[in-house]
CSV table of C-alpha atoms in Angstrom, one decimal:
chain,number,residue,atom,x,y,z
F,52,UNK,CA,-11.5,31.2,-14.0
F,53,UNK,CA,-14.8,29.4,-12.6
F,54,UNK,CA,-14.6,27.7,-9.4
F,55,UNK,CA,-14.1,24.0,-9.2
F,56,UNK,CA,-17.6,23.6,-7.1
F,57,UNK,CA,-19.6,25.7,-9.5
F,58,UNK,CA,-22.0,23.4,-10.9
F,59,UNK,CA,-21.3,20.2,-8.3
F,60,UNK,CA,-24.2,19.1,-6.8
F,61,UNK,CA,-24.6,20.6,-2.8
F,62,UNK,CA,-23.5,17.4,-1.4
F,63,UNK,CA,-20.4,17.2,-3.1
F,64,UNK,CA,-19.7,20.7,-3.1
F,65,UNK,CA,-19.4,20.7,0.6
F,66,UNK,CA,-17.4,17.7,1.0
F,67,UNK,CA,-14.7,19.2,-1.9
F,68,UNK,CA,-14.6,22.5,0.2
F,69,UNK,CA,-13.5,20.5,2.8
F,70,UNK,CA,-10.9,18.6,1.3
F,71,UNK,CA,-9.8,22.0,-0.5
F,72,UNK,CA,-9.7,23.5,2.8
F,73,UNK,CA,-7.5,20.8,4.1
F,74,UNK,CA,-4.7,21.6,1.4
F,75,UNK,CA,-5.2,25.2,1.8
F,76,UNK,CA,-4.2,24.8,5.6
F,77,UNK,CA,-1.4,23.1,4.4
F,78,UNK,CA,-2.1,19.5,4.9
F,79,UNK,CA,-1.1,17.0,2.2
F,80,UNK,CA,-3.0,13.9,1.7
F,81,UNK,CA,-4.6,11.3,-0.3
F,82,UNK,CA,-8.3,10.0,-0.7
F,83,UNK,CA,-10.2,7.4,-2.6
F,84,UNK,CA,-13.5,8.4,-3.6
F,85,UNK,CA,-17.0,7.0,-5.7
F,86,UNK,CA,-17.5,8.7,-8.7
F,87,UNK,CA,-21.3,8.9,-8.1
F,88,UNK,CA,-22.4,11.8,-9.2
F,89,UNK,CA,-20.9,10.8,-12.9
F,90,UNK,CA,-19.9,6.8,-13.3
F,91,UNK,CA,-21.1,5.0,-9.6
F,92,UNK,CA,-19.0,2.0,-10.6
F,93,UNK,CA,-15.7,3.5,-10.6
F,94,UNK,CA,-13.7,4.9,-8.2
F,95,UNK,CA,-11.0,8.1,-8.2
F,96,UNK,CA,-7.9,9.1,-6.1
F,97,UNK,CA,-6.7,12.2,-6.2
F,98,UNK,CA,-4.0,14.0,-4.2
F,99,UNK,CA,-4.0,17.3,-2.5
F,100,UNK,CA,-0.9,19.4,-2.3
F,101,UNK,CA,-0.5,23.1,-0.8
F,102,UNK,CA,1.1,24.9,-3.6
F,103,UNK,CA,3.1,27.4,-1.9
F,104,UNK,CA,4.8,31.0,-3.3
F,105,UNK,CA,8.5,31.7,-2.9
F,106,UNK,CA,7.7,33.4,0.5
F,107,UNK,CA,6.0,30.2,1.5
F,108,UNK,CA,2.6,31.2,1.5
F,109,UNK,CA,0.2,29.0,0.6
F,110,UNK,CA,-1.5,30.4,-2.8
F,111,UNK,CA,-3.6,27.6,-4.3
F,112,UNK,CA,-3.5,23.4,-4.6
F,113,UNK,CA,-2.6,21.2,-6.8
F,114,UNK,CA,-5.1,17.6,-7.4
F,115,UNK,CA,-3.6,15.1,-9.3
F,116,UNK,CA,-6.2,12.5,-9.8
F,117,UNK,CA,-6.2,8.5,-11.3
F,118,UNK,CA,-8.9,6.1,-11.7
F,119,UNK,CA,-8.5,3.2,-9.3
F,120,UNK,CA,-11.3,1.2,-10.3
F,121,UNK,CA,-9.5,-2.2,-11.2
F,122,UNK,CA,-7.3,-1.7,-8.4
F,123,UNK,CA,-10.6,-1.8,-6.3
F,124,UNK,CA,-11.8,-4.8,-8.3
F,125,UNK,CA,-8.5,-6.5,-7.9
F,126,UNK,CA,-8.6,-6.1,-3.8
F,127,UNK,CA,-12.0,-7.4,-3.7
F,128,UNK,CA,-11.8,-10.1,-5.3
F,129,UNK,CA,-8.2,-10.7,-3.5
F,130,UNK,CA,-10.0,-10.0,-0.1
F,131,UNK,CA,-12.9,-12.7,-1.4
F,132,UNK,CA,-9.8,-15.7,-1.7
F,133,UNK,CA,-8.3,-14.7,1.6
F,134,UNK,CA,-11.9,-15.0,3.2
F,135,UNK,CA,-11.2,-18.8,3.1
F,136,UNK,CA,-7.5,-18.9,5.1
F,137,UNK,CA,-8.1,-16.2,7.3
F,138,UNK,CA,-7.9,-18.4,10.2
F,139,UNK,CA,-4.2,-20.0,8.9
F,140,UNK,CA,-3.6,-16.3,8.0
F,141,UNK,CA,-4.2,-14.5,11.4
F,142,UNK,CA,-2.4,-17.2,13.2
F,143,UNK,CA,0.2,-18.8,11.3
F,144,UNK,CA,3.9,-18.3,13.1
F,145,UNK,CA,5.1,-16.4,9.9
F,146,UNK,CA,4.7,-13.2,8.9
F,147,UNK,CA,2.2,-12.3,6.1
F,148,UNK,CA,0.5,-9.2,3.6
F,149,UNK,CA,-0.9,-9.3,0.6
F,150,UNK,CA,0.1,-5.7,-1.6
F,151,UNK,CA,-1.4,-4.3,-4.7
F,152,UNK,CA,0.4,-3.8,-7.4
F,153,UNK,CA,1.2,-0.4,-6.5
F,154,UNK,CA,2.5,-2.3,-3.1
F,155,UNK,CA,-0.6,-0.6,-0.9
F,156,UNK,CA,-1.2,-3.5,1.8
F,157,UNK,CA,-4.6,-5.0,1.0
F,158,UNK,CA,-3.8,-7.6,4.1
F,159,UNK,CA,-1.4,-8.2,7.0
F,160,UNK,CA,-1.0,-10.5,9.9
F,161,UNK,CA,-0.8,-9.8,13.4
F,162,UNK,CA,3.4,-11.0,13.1
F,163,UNK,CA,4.6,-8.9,10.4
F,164,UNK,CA,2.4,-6.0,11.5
F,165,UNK,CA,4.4,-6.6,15.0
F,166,UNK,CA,8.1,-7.0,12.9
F,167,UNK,CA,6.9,-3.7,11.3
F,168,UNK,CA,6.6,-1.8,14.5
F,169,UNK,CA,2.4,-0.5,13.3
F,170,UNK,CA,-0.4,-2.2,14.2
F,171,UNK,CA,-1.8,-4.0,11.4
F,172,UNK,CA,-5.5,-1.7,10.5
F,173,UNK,CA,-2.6,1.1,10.4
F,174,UNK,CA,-1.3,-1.1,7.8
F,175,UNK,CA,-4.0,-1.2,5.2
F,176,UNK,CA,-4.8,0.9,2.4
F,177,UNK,CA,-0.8,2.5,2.9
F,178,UNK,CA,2.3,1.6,0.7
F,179,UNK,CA,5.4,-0.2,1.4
F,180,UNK,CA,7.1,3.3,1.0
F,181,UNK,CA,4.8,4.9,4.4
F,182,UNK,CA,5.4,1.5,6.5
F,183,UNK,CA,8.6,0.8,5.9
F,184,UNK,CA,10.4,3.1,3.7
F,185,UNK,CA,14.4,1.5,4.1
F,186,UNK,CA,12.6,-1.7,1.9
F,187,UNK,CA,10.5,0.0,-0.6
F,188,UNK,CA,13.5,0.0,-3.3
F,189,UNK,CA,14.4,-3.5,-2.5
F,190,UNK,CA,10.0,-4.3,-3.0
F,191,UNK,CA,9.9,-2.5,-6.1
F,192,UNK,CA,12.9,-4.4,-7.6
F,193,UNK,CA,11.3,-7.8,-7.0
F,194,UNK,CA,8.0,-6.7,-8.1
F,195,UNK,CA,8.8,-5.5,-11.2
F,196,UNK,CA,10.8,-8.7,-11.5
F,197,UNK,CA,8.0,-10.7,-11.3
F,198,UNK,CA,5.7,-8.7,-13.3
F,199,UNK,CA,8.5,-9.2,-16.1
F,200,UNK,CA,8.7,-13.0,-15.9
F,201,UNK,CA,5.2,-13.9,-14.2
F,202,UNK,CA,7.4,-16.5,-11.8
F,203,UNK,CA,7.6,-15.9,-8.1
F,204,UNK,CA,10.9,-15.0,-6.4
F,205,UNK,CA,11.7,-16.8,-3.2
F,206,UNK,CA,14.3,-17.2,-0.2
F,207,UNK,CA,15.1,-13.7,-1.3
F,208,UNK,CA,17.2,-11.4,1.8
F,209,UNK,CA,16.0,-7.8,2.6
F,210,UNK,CA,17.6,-5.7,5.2
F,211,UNK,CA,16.8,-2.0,6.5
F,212,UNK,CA,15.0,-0.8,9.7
F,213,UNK,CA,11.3,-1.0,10.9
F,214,UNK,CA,9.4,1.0,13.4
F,215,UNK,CA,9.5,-1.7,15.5
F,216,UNK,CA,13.4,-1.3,16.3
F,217,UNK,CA,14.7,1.9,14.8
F,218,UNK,CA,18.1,2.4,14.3
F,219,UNK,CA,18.6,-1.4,14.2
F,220,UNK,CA,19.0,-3.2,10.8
F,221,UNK,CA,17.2,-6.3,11.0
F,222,UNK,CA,16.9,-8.9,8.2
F,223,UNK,CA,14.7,-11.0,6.6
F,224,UNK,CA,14.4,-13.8,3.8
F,225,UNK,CA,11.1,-13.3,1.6
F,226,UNK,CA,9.3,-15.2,-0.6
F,227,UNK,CA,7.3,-13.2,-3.1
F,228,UNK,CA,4.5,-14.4,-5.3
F,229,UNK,CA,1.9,-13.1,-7.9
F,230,UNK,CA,-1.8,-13.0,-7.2
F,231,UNK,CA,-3.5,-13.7,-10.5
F,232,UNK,CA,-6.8,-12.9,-11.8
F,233,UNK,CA,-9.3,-15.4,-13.4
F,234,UNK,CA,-7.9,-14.2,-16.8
F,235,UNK,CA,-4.3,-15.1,-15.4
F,236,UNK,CA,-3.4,-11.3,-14.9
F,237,UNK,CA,-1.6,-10.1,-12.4
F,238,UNK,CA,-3.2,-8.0,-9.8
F,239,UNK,CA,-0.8,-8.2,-7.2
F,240,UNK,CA,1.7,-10.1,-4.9
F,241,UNK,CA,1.6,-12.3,-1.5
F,242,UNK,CA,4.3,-11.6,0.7
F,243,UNK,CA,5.9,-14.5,3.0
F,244,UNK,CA,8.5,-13.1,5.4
F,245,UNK,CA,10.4,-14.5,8.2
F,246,UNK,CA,13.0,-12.6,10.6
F,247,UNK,CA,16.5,-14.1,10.6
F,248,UNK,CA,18.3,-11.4,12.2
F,249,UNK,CA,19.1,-13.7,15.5
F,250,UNK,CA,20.2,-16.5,12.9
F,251,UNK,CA,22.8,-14.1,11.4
F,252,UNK,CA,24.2,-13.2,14.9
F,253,UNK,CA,24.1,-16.3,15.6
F,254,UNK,CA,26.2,-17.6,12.5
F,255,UNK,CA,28.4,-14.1,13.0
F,256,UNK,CA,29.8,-15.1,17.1
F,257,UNK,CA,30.1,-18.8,16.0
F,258,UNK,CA,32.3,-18.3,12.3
């Protein structure tokens, strides 16, 4: 019965009402926030989601919250050992990302952000599911593979549609790799893709 801002500090009790304010209007969306006020080193997203009655008005929200504070840790110090390739990374004539493990793109190259069809800073921080949705089954199958065995899975085929050429399926053989922590943990996966859809066209008119 006592509002959610009661006793948050002025600061935060502004920038909540916003957020709430959002969802209340009927927006859904996702934000990562620093839980200063109570821990500084960790870090909380939560969800916002219009809860609406069976006339569809909007009557409340609903916040679903995780900590995301190894997450965090993992991209920084993934970010840290990129720092030393990014010049191969940004240039190289292959398309490449590095995902979290809940496939979120820490990092991606100018090429796959171009196969993609979204420019590449549109890329970060969103999941395989946002960017390209027709291969986030076919993702999740050969992550949880190698989270299973701990051994990369290469000159694997995907196929499905981008924003780059909808209605189109294009295809593409993938190498997939864990990205370990010092303590040999896995924190997520680099992602090697290149575009063979001409190569199978190709093969199709000649056979």
């Amino acid at each position: 019965g006592e509002s959610v801002l009661a006793d948050a500090p002025a600061v935060a009790a502004d920038e909540w009402r916003a957020y709430y304010d959002r969802a209340l209007g009927g927006e859904r969306f996702t934000i990562d926030v620093q839980r200063r006020f109570v821990d500084p080193s960790r870090w909380m997203e939560y969800r916002f989601s219009p809860v609406r009655s069976n006339e569809g008005e909007i009557i409340g929200v609903t916040v679903l919250g995780r900590d995301i504070t190894e997450q965090r840790r993992a991209a920084r110090q993934i970010e840290e050992q990129l720092a030393e390739i990014s010049l191969y990374y940004d240039t190289t004539p292959t398309g490449l990302a590095v995902l979290d493990r809940d496939l979120r793109f820490l990092r991606v190259n100018r090429l796959l952000a171009e196969m993609n069809g979204i420019p590449a800073a549109d890329h970060i921080g969103k999941t395989v599911d946002e960017i390209v949705p027709s291969l986030a089954l076919q993702a999740r199958q050969v992550t949880a593979a190698i989270l299973a065995t701990g051994e990369p899975i290469t000159n694997i085929e995907f196929s499905g549609e981008t924003a780059a050429d909808p209605g189109v399926t294009h295809h593409w053989v993938e190498g997939w790799y864990p990205v370990r922590q010092e303590d040999d943990e896995i924190v997520g996966f680099s992602v090697i893709v290149e575009d063979i859809t001409e190569k199978k066209r190709m093969q199709a008119q000649l056979e």
